[in-house]
PDB file of C-alpha atoms and ligand atoms in Angstrom:
ATOM      1  CA  MET Q 138      62.104 144.111 -16.983  1.00 57.00           C
ATOM      2  CA  ASP Q 139      63.791 141.200 -14.716  1.00 69.00           C
ATOM      3  CA  LEU Q 140      61.347 139.247 -13.002  1.00 76.00           C
ATOM      4  CA  THR Q 141      64.371 137.000 -11.382  1.00 79.00           C
ATOM      5  CA  ALA Q 142      64.328 137.530  -8.447  1.00 71.00           C
ATOM      6  CA  ALA Q 143      59.892 136.456  -8.340  1.00 76.00           C
ATOM      7  CA  LEU Q 144      60.758 133.130  -9.745  1.00 78.00           C
ATOM      8  CA  GLU Q 145      63.328 132.432  -6.667  1.00 78.00           C
ATOM      9  CA  ALA Q 146      60.856 134.219  -4.434  1.00 75.00           C
ATOM     10  CA  SER Q 147      59.631 132.039  -1.401  1.00 78.00           C
ATOM     11  CA  LEU Q 148      56.099 130.929  -2.160  1.00 80.00           C
ATOM     12  CA  THR Q 149      53.149 133.898  -0.279  1.00 78.00           C
ATOM     13  CA  GLY Q 150      52.448 131.235   2.776  1.00 80.00           C
ATOM     14  CA  GLY Q 151      55.845 130.592   3.262  1.00 83.00           C
ATOM     15  CA  ARG Q 152      56.699 134.746   3.831  1.00 85.00           C
ATOM     16  CA  ARG Q 153      57.741 135.567   7.128  1.00 89.00           C
ATOM     17  CA  ARG Q 154      53.757 137.911   7.885  1.00 91.00           C
ATOM     18  CA  VAL Q 155      55.368 138.712  11.474  1.00 91.00           C
ATOM     19  CA  ASP Q 156      57.843 140.608  13.684  1.00 92.00           C
ATOM     20  CA  ARG Q 157      56.660 139.264  17.088  1.00 90.00           C
ATOM     21  CA  LEU Q 158      59.437 140.607  18.829  1.00 91.00           C
ATOM     22  CA  ALA Q 159      58.948 144.850  17.332  1.00 91.00           C
ATOM     23  CA  GLY Q 160      55.317 143.210  17.782  1.00 91.00           C
ATOM     24  CA  GLY Q 161      54.358 144.392  14.331  1.00 94.00           C
ATOM     25  CA  LEU Q 162      52.713 142.830  10.890  1.00 96.00           C
ATOM     26  CA  VAL Q 163      56.064 142.208   8.143  1.00 96.00           C
ATOM     27  CA  GLY Q 164      55.125 142.892   4.076  1.00 96.00           C
ATOM     28  CA  GLY Q 165      56.854 144.728   1.480  1.00 96.00           C
ATOM     29  CA  ARG Q 166      57.525 148.191   0.642  1.00 97.00           C
ATOM     30  CA  CYS Q 167      58.677 148.262  -3.894  1.00 97.00           C
ATOM     31  CA  LEU Q 168      62.003 149.569  -4.305  1.00 97.00           C
ATOM     32  CA  GLN Q 169      60.721 150.833  -7.506  1.00 97.00           C
ATOM     33  CA  CYS Q 170      57.182 152.824  -6.412  1.00 98.00           C
ATOM     34  CA  SER Q 171      56.975 152.585  -2.647  1.00 97.00           C
ATOM     35  CA  ALA Q 172      53.653 150.591  -2.841  1.00 98.00           C
ATOM     36  CA  THR Q 173      53.391 148.337   0.652  1.00 97.00           C
ATOM     37  CA  ALA Q 174      51.366 144.679   0.453  1.00 96.00           C
ATOM     38  CA  TRP Q 175      50.564 142.254   3.277  1.00 95.00           C
ATOM     39  CA  PRO Q 176      51.728 140.027   2.718  1.00 92.00           C
ATOM     40  CA  ARG Q 177      54.623 140.663   0.806  1.00 93.00           C
ATOM     41  CA  ARG Q 178      53.996 140.015  -2.916  1.00 92.00           C
ATOM     42  CA  ALA Q 179      56.918 137.965  -5.204  1.00 92.00           C
ATOM     43  CA  VAL Q 180      55.987 141.120  -7.727  1.00 94.00           C
ATOM     44  CA  CYS Q 181      54.813 144.904  -6.848  1.00 95.00           C
ATOM     45  CA  HIS Q 182      50.996 144.849  -7.859  1.00 95.00           C
ATOM     46  CA  ARG Q 183      51.105 148.183  -8.564  1.00 97.00           C
ATOM     47  CA  CYS Q 184      54.382 148.701 -10.688  1.00 96.00           C
ATOM     48  CA  GLY Q 185      55.664 144.997 -11.494  1.00 94.00           C
ATOM     49  CA  SER Q 186      59.260 145.569 -10.469  1.00 94.00           C
ATOM     50  CA  ALA Q 187      60.302 142.247  -8.216  1.00 92.00           C
ATOM     51  CA  GLU Q 188      62.334 144.372  -5.949  1.00 93.00           C
ATOM     52  CA  VAL Q 189      59.773 144.337  -2.946  1.00 93.00           C
ATOM     53  CA  ALA Q 190      61.946 144.227   0.189  1.00 95.00           C
ATOM     54  CA  GLU Q 191      60.922 142.701   3.465  1.00 95.00           C
ATOM     55  CA  THR Q 192      59.742 144.995   5.375  1.00 96.00           C
ATOM     56  CA  THR Q 193      58.181 145.515   9.205  1.00 97.00           C
ATOM     57  CA  PHE Q 194      55.270 147.916   9.510  1.00 97.00           C
ATOM     58  CA  ALA Q 195      54.039 149.813  12.584  1.00 95.00           C
ATOM     59  CA  ALA Q 196      51.604 148.100  15.297  1.00 95.00           C
ATOM     60  CA  VAL Q 197      49.486 151.482  15.401  1.00 96.00           C
ATOM     61  CA  GLY Q 198      46.840 152.466  12.502  1.00 96.00           C
ATOM     62  CA  GLU Q 199      43.458 154.164  11.924  1.00 97.00           C
ATOM     63  CA  LEU Q 200      40.553 152.264  11.937  1.00 97.00           C
ATOM     64  CA  ILE Q 201      38.411 153.610   8.999  1.00 97.00           C
ATOM     65  CA  THR Q 202      35.620 151.000   8.833  1.00 97.00           C
ATOM     66  CA  TYR Q 203      34.497 148.392  10.397  1.00 97.00           C
ATOM     67  CA  THR Q 204      31.096 145.676  10.175  1.00 97.00           C
ATOM     68  CA  THR Q 205      29.773 143.570  12.558  1.00 96.00           C
ATOM     69  CA  VAL Q 206      29.381 139.654  11.521  1.00 96.00           C
ATOM     70  CA  HIS Q 207      26.432 137.341  12.293  1.00 97.00           C
ATOM     71  CA  VAL Q 208      27.863 134.232  11.414  1.00 97.00           C
ATOM     72  CA  PRO Q 209      30.674 132.423  13.442  1.00 94.00           C
ATOM     73  CA  ARG Q 210      33.618 130.417  11.925  1.00 90.00           C
ATOM     74  CA  PRO Q 211      35.849 128.615  13.552  1.00 88.00           C
ATOM     75  CA  GLY Q 212      37.587 129.948  16.558  1.00 86.00           C
ATOM     76  CA  LEU Q 213      34.990 133.514  16.281  1.00 90.00           C
ATOM     77  CA  GLU Q 214      31.951 133.045  17.953  1.00 93.00           C
ATOM     78  CA  ALA Q 215      29.737 135.700  16.101  1.00 96.00           C
ATOM     79  CA  PRO Q 216      28.689 137.875  16.628  1.00 95.00           C
ATOM     80  CA  TYR Q 217      32.427 139.645  16.269  1.00 96.00           C
ATOM     81  CA  THR Q 218      33.620 142.803  14.007  1.00 96.00           C
ATOM     82  CA  LEU Q 219      35.467 143.122  11.371  1.00 97.00           C
ATOM     83  CA  GLY Q 220      38.025 146.291  10.316  1.00 97.00           C
ATOM     84  CA  GLN Q 221      39.921 147.731   7.919  1.00 98.00           C
ATOM     85  CA  ILE Q 222      42.663 149.289   9.230  1.00 98.00           C
ATOM     86  CA  SER Q 223      45.534 151.622   7.468  1.00 97.00           C
ATOM     87  CA  LEU Q 224      49.038 151.402   8.472  1.00 97.00           C
ATOM     88  CA  PRO Q 225      51.129 155.142   8.633  1.00 95.00           C
ATOM     89  CA  ASP Q 226      53.718 153.464   6.673  1.00 94.00           C
ATOM     90  CA  GLY Q 227      51.569 150.093   4.969  1.00 91.00           C
ATOM     91  CA  PRO Q 228      49.115 149.223   3.267  1.00 95.00           C
ATOM     92  CA  LEU Q 229      45.503 148.621   3.834  1.00 96.00           C
ATOM     93  CA  VAL Q 230      44.734 145.964   6.314  1.00 97.00           C
ATOM     94  CA  PHE Q 231      41.622 143.276   6.720  1.00 96.00           C
ATOM     95  CA  GLY Q 232      41.570 141.902  10.615  1.00 96.00           C
ATOM     96  CA  GLN Q 233      39.380 141.441  13.508  1.00 96.00           C
ATOM     97  CA  VAL Q 234      38.805 144.286  16.299  1.00 97.00           C
ATOM     98  CA  ARG Q 235      38.024 143.784  19.571  1.00 96.00           C
ATOM     99  CA  GLY Q 236      37.237 146.330  22.658  1.00 95.00           C
ATOM    100  CA  LEU Q 237      34.748 148.481  20.223  1.00 93.00           C
ATOM    101  CA  SER Q 238      32.110 150.026  22.518  1.00 88.00           C
ATOM    102  CA  GLY Q 239      28.904 151.771  20.787  1.00 87.00           C
ATOM    103  CA  ASP Q 240      29.637 153.473  17.864  1.00 89.00           C
ATOM    104  CA  PRO Q 241      32.808 155.418  18.037  1.00 92.00           C
ATOM    105  CA  ALA Q 242      33.994 157.976  15.765  1.00 93.00           C
ATOM    106  CA  LEU Q 243      35.745 156.852  12.663  1.00 95.00           C
ATOM    107  CA  PRO Q 244      39.163 157.058  12.153  1.00 96.00           C
ATOM    108  CA  LEU Q 245      40.282 155.877  15.261  1.00 96.00           C
ATOM    109  CA  ARG Q 246      43.470 154.655  16.959  1.00 96.00           C
ATOM    110  CA  VAL Q 247      44.195 151.019  16.806  1.00 97.00           C
ATOM    111  CA  ARG Q 248      47.102 149.159  17.495  1.00 96.00           C
ATOM    112  CA  LEU Q 249      47.833 145.506  16.416  1.00 96.00           C
ATOM    113  CA  THR Q 250      47.882 142.667  19.653  1.00 95.00           C
ATOM    114  CA  LEU Q 251      49.279 139.183  18.303  1.00 92.00           C
ATOM    115  CA  SER Q 252      48.374 135.565  19.613  1.00 88.00           C
ATOM    116  CA  SER Q 253      50.387 134.673  22.044  1.00 84.00           C
ATOM    117  CA  ASN Q 254      49.119 130.856  21.383  1.00 79.00           C
ATOM    118  CA  ALA Q 255      49.186 129.603  18.364  1.00 73.00           C
ATOM    119  CA  SER Q 256      47.903 127.023  19.066  1.00 79.00           C
ATOM    120  CA  VAL Q 257      44.161 128.150  20.360  1.00 78.00           C
ATOM    121  CA  PRO Q 258      41.924 128.604  17.192  1.00 80.00           C
ATOM    122  CA  GLY Q 259      41.145 132.076  15.567  1.00 82.00           C
ATOM    123  CA  PRO Q 260      42.718 134.994  14.475  1.00 88.00           C
ATOM    124  CA  TRP Q 261      46.405 135.359  15.376  1.00 90.00           C
ATOM    125  CA  TYR Q 262      46.329 138.986  15.526  1.00 93.00           C
ATOM    126  CA  TRP Q 263      43.078 141.491  15.847  1.00 95.00           C
ATOM    127  CA  PHE Q 264      43.387 145.680  16.790  1.00 97.00           C
ATOM    128  CA  GLU Q 265      42.322 146.881  19.574  1.00 96.00           C
ATOM    129  CA  PRO Q 266      41.279 150.753  19.911  1.00 96.00           C
ATOM    130  CA  THR Q 267      44.115 152.842  21.533  1.00 94.00           C
ATOM    131  CA  GLU Q 268      44.256 154.269  25.078  1.00 77.00           C
ATOM    132  CA  LEU Q 269      44.071 158.182  22.604  1.00 67.00           C
ATOM    133  CA  GLY Q 270      40.771 157.205  21.169  1.00 59.00           C
ATOM    134  CA  ALA Q 271      40.411 159.127  17.976  1.00 60.00           C
ATOM    135  CA  THR Q 272      42.677 160.777  15.451  1.00 60.00           C
ATOM    136  CA  HIS Q 273      40.019 163.789  15.043  1.00 55.00           C
ATOM    137  CA  GLU Q 274      37.613 165.974  17.308  1.00 51.00           C
ATOM    138  CA  THR Q 275      33.701 164.849  16.286  1.00 47.00           C
ATOM    139  CA  PRO Q 276      32.183 167.677  14.652  1.00 48.00           C
ATOM    140  CA  THR Q 277      29.710 169.095  16.968  1.00 48.00           C
ATOM    141  CA  SER Q 278      26.353 169.457  15.920  1.00 47.00           C
ATOM    142  CA  SER Q 279      24.832 172.838  15.325  1.00 44.00           C
TER     143      SER Q 279
HETATM  144 ZN1  LIG V 373      56.446 149.202  -7.270  1.00 51.50          ZN
END
């Protein structure tokens, strides 16, 4: 296995993480096994290949789980919501979820939103429910 490309890869912090024009997160897709990661890795986490191509993932995914955090952090007043989002063409990503109301049925269709002002403390991306809402019918109790 030739890992020369991994030695020449930029440091993780220096890799592009977002495509503002496309409005999507930029990660990596392994050219050997198609595994995806965000941020892009120098070496595939599944097969170890150094052939990892930069790719922009879809901006709409499914919220599959979430939790409410009651401890504030710089730029985020408590309580706030963190969730795990499954991107249809990418990895599971973790991020803040805004605009949830009540106890929504999961999975819930959510869209990536990018901060337009990088100088404001707090997250530079988050997810919000789309107009379409739940991606499946909620089972009715009988
Ligand atoms: Zn791979």
